[in-house]
Amino acid sequence: MKKLLLLSALLIFACSSDDSNDNNDDSNQNFLEKYDGVFWKEIDNEQDFASDYEYWVIFNQNSSYDCESYESNCNCSTPFNWGEEDEEGNSYVISEDSPERLVVLVTDVDDFQTYQYTVSIDAINNGTRIEVRNSEDDSNDVEYYDRVSEQPCN
């Protein structure tokens, strides 16, 4: 009888699970929470000027920045804060931040003219790739970036 009780207790313990403590569940996080600090490296950059050119973007919850490498030179931009103007009057305002999509309204000041456009970023392939669309481009081109573990300019 003791063996039967022990076996029953083991089965109950083995079959039960506590889903309330699942720390790996990011389904309720928005894009910036879910992909905070992830390095995204541009792929298929045929439109760029050289095969040894590389470009990355990195999103954080409060800011974003990019890095580019050509030959042996690699530089990262100063992070820009969401919703704030930089010293030139440019700004990046988040208009959508959902689990797999980030939409940013960009205000770009150039030679005393102001341009506004939208950049849409969608996570695809279970978060291993993003596709980026820019409303300023008439061609509806899509840029693709893969999630990478190596840090740019390192």
CSV table of C-alpha atoms in Angstrom, one decimal:
chain,number,residue,atom,x,y,z
A,1,MET,CA,0.0,0.0,0.0
A,2,LYS,CA,2.9,2.4,0.8
A,3,LYS,CA,4.3,1.7,-2.7
A,4,LEU,CA,1.0,2.6,-4.3
A,5,LEU,CA,0.8,5.9,-2.3
A,6,LEU,CA,4.4,6.8,-3.2
A,7,LEU,CA,3.8,6.0,-6.8
A,8,SER,CA,0.6,8.1,-6.9
A,9,ALA,CA,2.4,11.0,-5.2
A,10,LEU,CA,5.2,10.8,-7.8
A,11,LEU,CA,2.8,10.7,-10.7
A,12,ILE,CA,0.9,13.7,-9.4
A,13,PHE,CA,4.1,15.6,-8.8
A,14,ALA,CA,5.6,14.7,-12.2
A,15,CYS,CA,2.4,15.5,-14.1
A,16,SER,CA,1.8,18.9,-12.5
A,17,SER,CA,3.4,22.1,-13.7
A,18,ASP,CA,3.4,25.6,-12.5
A,19,ASP,CA,3.0,27.9,-15.5
A,20,SER,CA,2.8,31.0,-13.4
A,21,ASN,CA,6.6,31.0,-12.9
A,22,ASP,CA,7.5,30.8,-16.5
A,23,ASN,CA,10.2,33.6,-16.9
A,24,ASN,CA,10.9,32.7,-20.5
A,25,ASP,CA,7.4,33.8,-21.7
A,26,ASP,CA,7.9,37.0,-23.6
A,27,SER,CA,4.5,36.9,-25.4
A,28,ASN,CA,3.1,39.8,-23.4
A,29,GLN,CA,6.2,42.0,-24.0
A,30,ASN,CA,6.2,44.7,-26.7
A,31,PHE,CA,8.9,44.9,-29.4
A,32,LEU,CA,11.3,47.1,-27.4
A,33,GLU,CA,11.1,45.0,-24.3
A,34,LYS,CA,11.4,41.7,-26.2
A,35,TYR,CA,14.3,42.8,-28.5
A,36,ASP,CA,16.1,45.1,-26.0
A,37,GLY,CA,19.8,45.2,-26.9
A,38,VAL,CA,19.6,42.7,-29.7
A,39,PHE,CA,22.1,43.2,-32.6
A,40,TRP,CA,20.4,43.2,-36.0
A,41,LYS,CA,22.8,42.8,-39.0
A,42,GLU,CA,21.7,43.9,-42.5
A,43,ILE,CA,21.7,41.1,-45.0
A,44,ASP,CA,21.6,41.1,-48.8
A,45,ASN,CA,23.1,44.6,-48.9
A,46,GLU,CA,23.6,44.5,-52.6
A,47,GLN,CA,22.5,48.1,-52.9
A,48,ASP,CA,25.4,49.2,-50.7
A,49,PHE,CA,28.6,50.3,-52.2
A,50,ALA,CA,30.9,47.4,-51.4
A,51,SER,CA,30.9,43.7,-50.4
A,52,ASP,CA,33.0,44.5,-47.3
A,53,TYR,CA,30.4,47.0,-45.9
A,54,GLU,CA,28.4,45.9,-42.9
A,55,TYR,CA,25.5,47.6,-41.1
A,56,TRP,CA,23.8,46.9,-37.8
A,57,VAL,CA,20.9,48.4,-35.8
A,58,ILE,CA,20.3,48.1,-32.1
A,59,PHE,CA,17.1,48.9,-30.3
A,60,ASN,CA,16.8,49.6,-26.6
A,61,GLN,CA,13.7,50.6,-24.6
A,62,ASN,CA,14.8,54.2,-24.4
A,63,SER,CA,16.9,54.7,-27.5
A,64,SER,CA,18.4,53.2,-30.7
A,65,TYR,CA,21.7,53.4,-32.5
A,66,ASP,CA,23.4,52.0,-35.6
A,67,CYS,CA,26.9,50.8,-36.5
A,68,GLU,CA,28.6,50.5,-39.8
A,69,SER,CA,31.8,48.9,-40.9
A,70,TYR,CA,33.8,49.5,-44.1
A,71,GLU,CA,37.1,47.8,-44.6
A,72,SER,CA,38.8,48.1,-41.2
A,73,ASN,CA,36.9,51.1,-40.0
A,74,CYS,CA,33.9,50.6,-37.8
A,75,ASN,CA,31.8,53.4,-36.1
A,76,CYS,CA,28.7,53.4,-34.1
A,77,SER,CA,26.3,56.4,-33.9
A,78,THR,CA,25.4,58.2,-30.8
A,79,PRO,CA,22.2,56.7,-29.5
A,80,PHE,CA,19.1,58.8,-30.1
A,81,ASN,CA,16.4,58.8,-27.5
A,82,TRP,CA,12.8,58.0,-28.5
A,83,GLY,CA,10.6,61.1,-28.6
A,84,GLU,CA,13.5,63.6,-28.2
A,85,GLU,CA,15.0,66.0,-30.8
A,86,ASP,CA,18.7,65.7,-31.4
A,87,GLU,CA,21.0,68.8,-31.8
A,88,GLU,CA,20.0,69.1,-35.5
A,89,GLY,CA,16.2,68.9,-34.9
A,90,ASN,CA,15.7,65.3,-36.0
A,91,SER,CA,13.4,63.2,-33.9
A,92,TYR,CA,12.2,59.6,-33.7
A,93,VAL,CA,8.7,59.1,-32.2
A,94,ILE,CA,7.3,55.7,-31.5
A,95,SER,CA,3.8,55.4,-33.0
A,96,GLU,CA,3.4,51.6,-32.4
A,97,ASP,CA,5.2,49.2,-30.1
A,98,SER,CA,3.5,45.8,-30.2
A,99,PRO,CA,5.0,42.3,-29.6
A,100,GLU,CA,6.3,41.9,-33.2
A,101,ARG,CA,6.1,45.3,-34.7
A,102,LEU,CA,7.7,48.7,-34.1
A,103,VAL,CA,6.6,51.8,-36.1
A,104,VAL,CA,8.6,55.0,-35.8
A,105,LEU,CA,7.7,58.4,-37.1
A,106,VAL,CA,10.9,60.1,-38.3
A,107,THR,CA,11.3,63.8,-38.6
A,108,ASP,CA,14.4,64.6,-40.5
A,109,VAL,CA,15.7,68.2,-40.8
A,110,ASP,CA,18.1,68.7,-43.8
A,111,ASP,CA,19.2,72.0,-45.2
A,112,PHE,CA,16.4,73.9,-43.4
A,113,GLN,CA,13.7,71.5,-44.9
A,114,THR,CA,11.8,69.1,-42.8
A,115,TYR,CA,10.8,65.7,-44.0
A,116,GLN,CA,8.6,63.2,-42.2
A,117,TYR,CA,8.3,59.5,-42.9
A,118,THR,CA,7.4,56.3,-41.2
A,119,VAL,CA,9.7,53.3,-40.6
A,120,SER,CA,8.0,50.0,-39.9
A,121,ILE,CA,10.0,47.2,-38.4
A,122,ASP,CA,8.4,43.7,-38.2
A,123,ALA,CA,10.0,40.7,-36.5
A,124,ILE,CA,9.6,37.5,-38.6
A,125,ASN,CA,10.9,33.9,-38.4
A,126,ASN,CA,10.2,33.6,-34.7
A,127,GLY,CA,12.2,36.8,-34.0
A,128,THR,CA,15.4,35.8,-35.8
A,129,ARG,CA,14.9,38.4,-38.6
A,130,ILE,CA,13.4,41.8,-39.0
A,131,GLU,CA,12.1,43.4,-42.1
A,132,VAL,CA,12.2,47.2,-42.4
A,133,ARG,CA,10.0,49.3,-44.6
A,134,ASN,CA,10.5,53.0,-45.1
A,135,SER,CA,7.5,55.1,-46.3
A,136,GLU,CA,9.9,57.6,-47.9
A,137,ASP,CA,11.0,54.9,-50.4
A,138,ASP,CA,8.8,54.9,-53.5
A,139,SER,CA,10.0,51.5,-54.5
A,140,ASN,CA,8.5,49.7,-51.5
A,141,ASP,CA,11.9,48.0,-50.9
A,142,VAL,CA,12.3,45.9,-47.8
A,143,GLU,CA,15.5,45.6,-45.9
A,144,TYR,CA,16.2,42.5,-44.0
A,145,TYR,CA,18.3,42.1,-40.8
A,146,ASP,CA,19.3,38.9,-39.0
A,147,ARG,CA,19.6,38.6,-35.3
A,148,VAL,CA,23.3,38.1,-34.5
A,149,SER,CA,25.2,37.5,-31.3
A,150,GLU,CA,28.4,39.2,-32.2
A,151,GLN,CA,28.7,42.8,-31.1
A,152,PRO,CA,29.4,45.3,-33.9
A,153,CYS,CA,32.8,47.0,-34.1
A,154,ASN,CA,34.4,44.5,-31.8
